[in-house]
Amino acid sequence: MSRNYRKEAEWQKQKYKRIELRVDKKLGEEFIDLLESKGISRNDWGTEQIKRFLKNNKKNA
């Protein structure tokens, strides 16, 4: 059975919010290298940072 990419893409749009950012190339490469050396995915790191940020700001609101 083959994958239905159209259906999969629609599911992802409903389940996830895509967040992108642009940083200096050297800074970004250094960051990615460090994450990879620690075995942390960019997505996992970003999700954890968002959770922390929201938790800290809900306390102060």
PDB file of N, CA, C and O in Angstrom:
ATOM      1  N   MET A   1       0.845  -1.185   0.000  1.00  0.00           N
ATOM      2  CA  MET A   1       0.000   0.000   0.000  1.00  0.00           C
ATOM      3  C   MET A   1       0.889   1.246   0.000  1.00  0.00           C
ATOM      4  O   MET A   1       1.783   1.388   0.816  1.00  0.00           O
ATOM      5  N   SER A   2       0.632   2.142  -0.905  1.00  0.00           N
ATOM      6  CA  SER A   2       1.448   3.352  -1.001  1.00  0.00           C
ATOM      7  C   SER A   2       0.891   4.458  -0.108  1.00  0.00           C
ATOM      8  O   SER A   2      -0.277   4.458   0.259  1.00  0.00           O
ATOM      9  N   ARG A   3       1.773   5.392   0.226  1.00  0.00           N
ATOM     10  CA  ARG A   3       1.380   6.507   1.083  1.00  0.00           C
ATOM     11  C   ARG A   3       0.564   7.516   0.297  1.00  0.00           C
ATOM     12  O   ARG A   3       0.827   7.789  -0.862  1.00  0.00           O
ATOM     13  N   ASN A   4      -0.395   8.105   0.963  1.00  0.00           N
ATOM     14  CA  ASN A   4      -1.191   9.170   0.381  1.00  0.00           C
ATOM     15  C   ASN A   4      -0.609  10.485   0.901  1.00  0.00           C
ATOM     16  O   ASN A   4      -0.963  10.961   1.981  1.00  0.00           O
ATOM     17  N   TYR A   5       0.314  11.066   0.140  1.00  0.00           N
ATOM     18  CA  TYR A   5       1.028  12.262   0.583  1.00  0.00           C
ATOM     19  C   TYR A   5       0.100  13.458   0.763  1.00  0.00           C
ATOM     20  O   TYR A   5       0.306  14.280   1.655  1.00  0.00           O
ATOM     21  N   ARG A   6      -0.891  13.557  -0.049  1.00  0.00           N
ATOM     22  CA  ARG A   6      -1.838  14.671   0.062  1.00  0.00           C
ATOM     23  C   ARG A   6      -2.597  14.591   1.390  1.00  0.00           C
ATOM     24  O   ARG A   6      -2.731  15.576   2.109  1.00  0.00           O
ATOM     25  N   LYS A   7      -3.059  13.392   1.720  1.00  0.00           N
ATOM     26  CA  LYS A   7      -3.788  13.196   2.969  1.00  0.00           C
ATOM     27  C   LYS A   7      -2.854  13.398   4.166  1.00  0.00           C
ATOM     28  O   LYS A   7      -3.235  13.994   5.183  1.00  0.00           O
ATOM     29  N   GLU A   8      -1.632  12.925   4.042  1.00  0.00           N
ATOM     30  CA  GLU A   8      -0.648  13.088   5.104  1.00  0.00           C
ATOM     31  C   GLU A   8      -0.333  14.563   5.346  1.00  0.00           C
ATOM     32  O   GLU A   8      -0.240  15.014   6.486  1.00  0.00           O
ATOM     33  N   ALA A   9      -0.178  15.317   4.270  1.00  0.00           N
ATOM     34  CA  ALA A   9       0.112  16.750   4.384  1.00  0.00           C
ATOM     35  C   ALA A   9      -1.044  17.478   5.059  1.00  0.00           C
ATOM     36  O   ALA A   9      -0.835  18.363   5.900  1.00  0.00           O
ATOM     37  N   GLU A  10      -2.258  17.115   4.717  1.00  0.00           N
ATOM     38  CA  GLU A  10      -3.436  17.745   5.331  1.00  0.00           C
ATOM     39  C   GLU A  10      -3.494  17.435   6.821  1.00  0.00           C
ATOM     40  O   GLU A  10      -3.779  18.304   7.642  1.00  0.00           O
ATOM     41  N   TRP A  11      -3.200  16.194   7.191  1.00  0.00           N
ATOM     42  CA  TRP A  11      -3.175  15.799   8.594  1.00  0.00           C
ATOM     43  C   TRP A  11      -2.128  16.609   9.353  1.00  0.00           C
ATOM     44  O   TRP A  11      -2.383  17.092  10.456  1.00  0.00           O
ATOM     45  N   GLN A  12      -0.939  16.771   8.761  1.00  0.00           N
ATOM     46  CA  GLN A  12       0.119  17.542   9.414  1.00  0.00           C
ATOM     47  C   GLN A  12      -0.297  18.992   9.615  1.00  0.00           C
ATOM     48  O   GLN A  12      -0.004  19.590  10.650  1.00  0.00           O
ATOM     49  N   LYS A  13      -0.981  19.573   8.637  1.00  0.00           N
ATOM     50  CA  LYS A  13      -1.436  20.960   8.765  1.00  0.00           C
ATOM     51  C   LYS A  13      -2.422  21.121   9.911  1.00  0.00           C
ATOM     52  O   LYS A  13      -2.457  22.155  10.568  1.00  0.00           O
ATOM     53  N   GLN A  14      -3.233  20.103  10.148  1.00  0.00           N
ATOM     54  CA  GLN A  14      -4.210  20.169  11.234  1.00  0.00           C
ATOM     55  C   GLN A  14      -3.562  19.929  12.593  1.00  0.00           C
ATOM     56  O   GLN A  14      -3.999  20.473  13.591  1.00  0.00           O
ATOM     57  N   LYS A  15      -2.522  19.112  12.646  1.00  0.00           N
ATOM     58  CA  LYS A  15      -1.915  18.714  13.911  1.00  0.00           C
ATOM     59  C   LYS A  15      -0.779  19.632  14.349  1.00  0.00           C
ATOM     60  O   LYS A  15      -0.572  19.834  15.535  1.00  0.00           O
ATOM     61  N   TYR A  16      -0.030  20.203  13.420  1.00  0.00           N
ATOM     62  CA  TYR A  16       1.185  20.941  13.750  1.00  0.00           C
ATOM     63  C   TYR A  16       1.155  22.370  13.234  1.00  0.00           C
ATOM     64  O   TYR A  16       0.467  22.684  12.267  1.00  0.00           O
ATOM     65  N   LYS A  17       1.930  23.225  13.869  1.00  0.00           N
ATOM     66  CA  LYS A  17       2.161  24.596  13.410  1.00  0.00           C
ATOM     67  C   LYS A  17       3.628  24.696  13.019  1.00  0.00           C
ATOM     68  O   LYS A  17       4.508  24.437  13.828  1.00  0.00           O
ATOM     69  N   ARG A  18       3.911  25.031  11.798  1.00  0.00           N
ATOM     70  CA  ARG A  18       5.284  25.142  11.327  1.00  0.00           C
ATOM     71  C   ARG A  18       5.835  26.514  11.703  1.00  0.00           C
ATOM     72  O   ARG A  18       5.219  27.544  11.445  1.00  0.00           O
ATOM     73  N   ILE A  19       7.016  26.512  12.326  1.00  0.00           N
ATOM     74  CA  ILE A  19       7.674  27.742  12.744  1.00  0.00           C
ATOM     75  C   ILE A  19       9.060  27.756  12.121  1.00  0.00           C
ATOM     76  O   ILE A  19       9.824  26.815  12.284  1.00  0.00           O
ATOM     77  N   GLU A  20       9.377  28.807  11.398  1.00  0.00           N
ATOM     78  CA  GLU A  20      10.690  28.932  10.771  1.00  0.00           C
ATOM     79  C   GLU A  20      11.358  30.210  11.237  1.00  0.00           C
ATOM     80  O   GLU A  20      10.703  31.166  11.620  1.00  0.00           O
ATOM     81  N   LEU A  21      12.677  30.204  11.218  1.00  0.00           N
ATOM     82  CA  LEU A  21      13.411  31.425  11.523  1.00  0.00           C
ATOM     83  C   LEU A  21      14.700  31.445  10.714  1.00  0.00           C
ATOM     84  O   LEU A  21      15.191  30.424  10.269  1.00  0.00           O
ATOM     85  N   ARG A  22      15.209  32.614  10.534  1.00  0.00           N
ATOM     86  CA  ARG A  22      16.463  32.791   9.804  1.00  0.00           C
ATOM     87  C   ARG A  22      17.489  33.389  10.754  1.00  0.00           C
ATOM     88  O   ARG A  22      17.208  34.357  11.437  1.00  0.00           O
ATOM     89  N   VAL A  23      18.665  32.767  10.775  1.00  0.00           N
ATOM     90  CA  VAL A  23      19.764  33.259  11.594  1.00  0.00           C
ATOM     91  C   VAL A  23      21.020  33.282  10.728  1.00  0.00           C
ATOM     92  O   VAL A  23      21.070  32.653   9.677  1.00  0.00           O
ATOM     93  N   ASP A  24      22.016  33.984  11.205  1.00  0.00           N
ATOM     94  CA  ASP A  24      23.297  34.020  10.528  1.00  0.00           C
ATOM     95  C   ASP A  24      23.760  32.580  10.263  1.00  0.00           C
ATOM     96  O   ASP A  24      23.643  31.717  11.142  1.00  0.00           O
ATOM     97  N   LYS A  25      24.276  32.333   9.070  1.00  0.00           N
ATOM     98  CA  LYS A  25      24.635  30.978   8.671  1.00  0.00           C
ATOM     99  C   LYS A  25      25.635  30.331   9.626  1.00  0.00           C
ATOM    100  O   LYS A  25      25.452  29.180  10.041  1.00  0.00           O
ATOM    101  N   LYS A  26      26.686  31.051   9.992  1.00  0.00           N
ATOM    102  CA  LYS A  26      27.701  30.486  10.874  1.00  0.00           C
ATOM    103  C   LYS A  26      27.092  30.147  12.235  1.00  0.00           C
ATOM    104  O   LYS A  26      27.365  29.085  12.801  1.00  0.00           O
ATOM    105  N   LEU A  27      26.289  31.030  12.762  1.00  0.00           N
ATOM    106  CA  LEU A  27      25.632  30.805  14.045  1.00  0.00           C
ATOM    107  C   LEU A  27      24.709  29.581  13.972  1.00  0.00           C
ATOM    108  O   LEU A  27      24.716  28.724  14.854  1.00  0.00           O
ATOM    109  N   GLY A  28      23.944  29.484  12.918  1.00  0.00           N
ATOM    110  CA  GLY A  28      23.036  28.353  12.737  1.00  0.00           C
ATOM    111  C   GLY A  28      23.768  27.032  12.621  1.00  0.00           C
ATOM    112  O   GLY A  28      23.351  26.024  13.205  1.00  0.00           O
ATOM    113  N   GLU A  29      24.864  27.025  11.863  1.00  0.00           N
ATOM    114  CA  GLU A  29      25.643  25.799  11.707  1.00  0.00           C
ATOM    115  C   GLU A  29      26.257  25.368  13.030  1.00  0.00           C
ATOM    116  O   GLU A  29      26.262  24.174  13.363  1.00  0.00           O
ATOM    117  N   GLU A  30      26.756  26.317  13.795  1.00  0.00           N
ATOM    118  CA  GLU A  30      27.333  26.001  15.102  1.00  0.00           C
ATOM    119  C   GLU A  30      26.269  25.411  16.025  1.00  0.00           C
ATOM    120  O   GLU A  30      26.508  24.424  16.739  1.00  0.00           O
ATOM    121  N   PHE A  31      25.086  26.013  16.003  1.00  0.00           N
ATOM    122  CA  PHE A  31      23.974  25.545  16.820  1.00  0.00           C
ATOM    123  C   PHE A  31      23.572  24.118  16.437  1.00  0.00           C
ATOM    124  O   PHE A  31      23.429  23.240  17.300  1.00  0.00           O
ATOM    125  N   ILE A  32      23.402  23.869  15.148  1.00  0.00           N
ATOM    126  CA  ILE A  32      23.002  22.543  14.672  1.00  0.00           C
ATOM    127  C   ILE A  32      24.067  21.499  15.007  1.00  0.00           C
ATOM    128  O   ILE A  32      23.749  20.396  15.457  1.00  0.00           O
ATOM    129  N   ASP A  33      25.332  21.852  14.811  1.00  0.00           N
ATOM    130  CA  ASP A  33      26.419  20.922  15.151  1.00  0.00           C
ATOM    131  C   ASP A  33      26.392  20.547  16.631  1.00  0.00           C
ATOM    132  O   ASP A  33      26.564  19.386  16.994  1.00  0.00           O
ATOM    133  N   LEU A  34      26.154  21.536  17.491  1.00  0.00           N
ATOM    134  CA  LEU A  34      26.105  21.284  18.929  1.00  0.00           C
ATOM    135  C   LEU A  34      24.917  20.390  19.287  1.00  0.00           C
ATOM    136  O   LEU A  34      25.055  19.442  20.067  1.00  0.00           O
ATOM    137  N   LEU A  35      23.755  20.681  18.719  1.00  0.00           N
ATOM    138  CA  LEU A  35      22.591  19.833  18.975  1.00  0.00           C
ATOM    139  C   LEU A  35      22.852  18.402  18.538  1.00  0.00           C
ATOM    140  O   LEU A  35      22.565  17.450  19.281  1.00  0.00           O
ATOM    141  N   GLU A  36      23.399  18.245  17.338  1.00  0.00           N
ATOM    142  CA  GLU A  36      23.662  16.904  16.815  1.00  0.00           C
ATOM    143  C   GLU A  36      24.677  16.167  17.683  1.00  0.00           C
ATOM    144  O   GLU A  36      24.532  14.964  17.925  1.00  0.00           O
ATOM    145  N   SER A  37      25.687  16.867  18.179  1.00  0.00           N
ATOM    146  CA  SER A  37      26.695  16.220  19.022  1.00  0.00           C
ATOM    147  C   SER A  37      26.093  15.741  20.343  1.00  0.00           C
ATOM    148  O   SER A  37      26.590  14.810  20.953  1.00  0.00           O
ATOM    149  N   LYS A  38      25.015  16.393  20.769  1.00  0.00           N
ATOM    150  CA  LYS A  38      24.340  16.004  22.004  1.00  0.00           C
ATOM    151  C   LYS A  38      23.181  15.041  21.741  1.00  0.00           C
ATOM    152  O   LYS A  38      22.496  14.625  22.670  1.00  0.00           O
ATOM    153  N   GLY A  39      22.937  14.723  20.468  1.00  0.00           N
ATOM    154  CA  GLY A  39      21.873  13.793  20.114  1.00  0.00           C
ATOM    155  C   GLY A  39      20.478  14.365  20.273  1.00  0.00           C
ATOM    156  O   GLY A  39      19.527  13.631  20.533  1.00  0.00           O
ATOM    157  N   ILE A  40      20.352  15.673  20.109  1.00  0.00           N
ATOM    158  CA  ILE A  40      19.064  16.349  20.267  1.00  0.00           C
ATOM    159  C   ILE A  40      18.588  16.813  18.893  1.00  0.00           C
ATOM    160  O   ILE A  40      19.328  17.458  18.159  1.00  0.00           O
ATOM    161  N   SER A  41      17.344  16.504  18.567  1.00  0.00           N
ATOM    162  CA  SER A  41      16.802  16.977  17.292  1.00  0.00           C
ATOM    163  C   SER A  41      16.402  18.443  17.420  1.00  0.00           C
ATOM    164  O   SER A  41      16.064  18.920  18.510  1.00  0.00           O
ATOM    165  N   ARG A  42      16.425  19.151  16.323  1.00  0.00           N
ATOM    166  CA  ARG A  42      16.019  20.567  16.339  1.00  0.00           C
ATOM    167  C   ARG A  42      14.568  20.704  16.774  1.00  0.00           C
ATOM    168  O   ARG A  42      14.206  21.611  17.514  1.00  0.00           O
ATOM    169  N   ASN A  43      13.747  19.773  16.332  1.00  0.00           N
ATOM    170  CA  ASN A  43      12.335  19.819  16.684  1.00  0.00           C
ATOM    171  C   ASN A  43      12.136  19.603  18.185  1.00  0.00           C
ATOM    172  O   ASN A  43      11.363  20.325  18.824  1.00  0.00           O
ATOM    173  N   ASP A  44      12.818  18.626  18.743  1.00  0.00           N
ATOM    174  CA  ASP A  44      12.694  18.375  20.187  1.00  0.00           C
ATOM    175  C   ASP A  44      13.189  19.570  20.988  1.00  0.00           C
ATOM    176  O   ASP A  44      12.562  19.968  21.976  1.00  0.00           O
ATOM    177  N   TRP A  45      14.306  20.148  20.586  1.00  0.00           N
ATOM    178  CA  TRP A  45      14.854  21.303  21.288  1.00  0.00           C
ATOM    179  C   TRP A  45      13.869  22.472  21.223  1.00  0.00           C
ATOM    180  O   TRP A  45      13.577  23.110  22.238  1.00  0.00           O
ATOM    181  N   GLY A  46      13.358  22.743  20.030  1.00  0.00           N
ATOM    182  CA  GLY A  46      12.425  23.857  19.863  1.00  0.00           C
ATOM    183  C   GLY A  46      11.149  23.670  20.653  1.00  0.00           C
ATOM    184  O   GLY A  46      10.656  24.599  21.302  1.00  0.00           O
ATOM    185  N   THR A  47      10.614  22.457  20.652  1.00  0.00           N
ATOM    186  CA  THR A  47       9.396  22.173  21.403  1.00  0.00           C
ATOM    187  C   THR A  47       9.616  22.401  22.894  1.00  0.00           C
ATOM    188  O   THR A  47       8.782  23.012  23.571  1.00  0.00           O
ATOM    189  N   GLU A  48      10.737  21.933  23.402  1.00  0.00           N
ATOM    190  CA  GLU A  48      11.049  22.112  24.823  1.00  0.00           C
ATOM    191  C   GLU A  48      11.202  23.597  25.172  1.00  0.00           C
ATOM    192  O   GLU A  48      10.727  24.052  26.219  1.00  0.00           O
ATOM    193  N   GLN A  49      11.854  24.363  24.310  1.00  0.00           N
ATOM    194  CA  GLN A  49      12.035  25.789  24.566  1.00  0.00           C
ATOM    195  C   GLN A  49      10.695  26.527  24.563  1.00  0.00           C
ATOM    196  O   GLN A  49      10.467  27.414  25.395  1.00  0.00           O
ATOM    197  N   ILE A  50       9.805  26.152  23.662  1.00  0.00           N
ATOM    198  CA  ILE A  50       8.482  26.780  23.609  1.00  0.00           C
ATOM    199  C   ILE A  50       7.697  26.463  24.871  1.00  0.00           C
ATOM    200  O   ILE A  50       7.059  27.348  25.461  1.00  0.00           O
ATOM    201  N   LYS A  51       7.750  25.209  25.315  1.00  0.00           N
ATOM    202  CA  LYS A  51       7.049  24.831  26.550  1.00  0.00           C
ATOM    203  C   LYS A  51       7.570  25.634  27.739  1.00  0.00           C
ATOM    204  O   LYS A  51       6.788  26.141  28.544  1.00  0.00           O
ATOM    205  N   ARG A  52       8.884  25.751  27.854  1.00  0.00           N
ATOM    206  CA  ARG A  52       9.485  26.519  28.962  1.00  0.00           C
ATOM    207  C   ARG A  52       9.072  27.986  28.901  1.00  0.00           C
ATOM    208  O   ARG A  52       8.722  28.594  29.907  1.00  0.00           O
ATOM    209  N   PHE A  53       9.136  28.555  27.703  1.00  0.00           N
ATOM    210  CA  PHE A  53       8.788  29.958  27.526  1.00  0.00           C
ATOM    211  C   PHE A  53       7.344  30.213  27.926  1.00  0.00           C
ATOM    212  O   PHE A  53       7.048  31.167  28.662  1.00  0.00           O
ATOM    213  N   LEU A  54       6.444  29.361  27.459  1.00  0.00           N
ATOM    214  CA  LEU A  54       5.034  29.524  27.795  1.00  0.00           C
ATOM    215  C   LEU A  54       4.778  29.351  29.288  1.00  0.00           C
ATOM    216  O   LEU A  54       4.030  30.113  29.890  1.00  0.00           O
ATOM    217  N   LYS A  55       5.429  28.357  29.893  1.00  0.00           N
ATOM    218  CA  LYS A  55       5.268  28.125  31.326  1.00  0.00           C
ATOM    219  C   LYS A  55       5.746  29.329  32.124  1.00  0.00           C
ATOM    220  O   LYS A  55       5.051  29.792  33.036  1.00  0.00           O
ATOM    221  N   ASN A  56       6.911  29.868  31.787  1.00  0.00           N
ATOM    222  CA  ASN A  56       7.464  31.019  32.505  1.00  0.00           C
ATOM    223  C   ASN A  56       6.619  32.266  32.313  1.00  0.00           C
ATOM    224  O   ASN A  56       6.493  33.072  33.234  1.00  0.00           O
ATOM    225  N   ASN A  57       6.043  32.430  31.155  1.00  0.00           N
ATOM    226  CA  ASN A  57       5.261  33.637  30.896  1.00  0.00           C
ATOM    227  C   ASN A  57       3.831  33.541  31.425  1.00  0.00           C
ATOM    228  O   ASN A  57       3.206  34.567  31.647  1.00  0.00           O
ATOM    229  N   LYS A  58       3.337  32.367  31.626  1.00  0.00           N
ATOM    230  CA  LYS A  58       2.004  32.206  32.231  1.00  0.00           C
ATOM    231  C   LYS A  58       2.059  32.558  33.711  1.00  0.00           C
ATOM    232  O   LYS A  58       1.122  33.106  34.257  1.00  0.00           O
ATOM    233  N   LYS A  59       3.208  32.258  34.354  1.00  0.00           N
ATOM    234  CA  LYS A  59       3.379  32.606  35.756  1.00  0.00           C
ATOM    235  C   LYS A  59       3.392  34.114  35.946  1.00  0.00           C
ATOM    236  O   LYS A  59       2.893  34.636  36.928  1.00  0.00           O
ATOM    237  N   ASN A  60       3.993  34.836  34.992  1.00  0.00           N
ATOM    238  CA  ASN A  60       4.183  36.278  35.103  1.00  0.00           C
ATOM    239  C   ASN A  60       3.020  37.073  34.549  1.00  0.00           C
ATOM    240  O   ASN A  60       3.004  38.288  34.667  1.00  0.00           O
ATOM    241  N   ALA A  61       2.059  36.413  33.952  1.00  0.00           N
ATOM    242  CA  ALA A  61       0.946  37.128  33.312  1.00  0.00           C
ATOM    243  C   ALA A  61      -0.114  37.545  34.285  1.00  0.00           C
ATOM    244  O   ALA A  61      -0.239  37.160  35.366  1.00  0.00           O
TER     245      ALA A  61
END
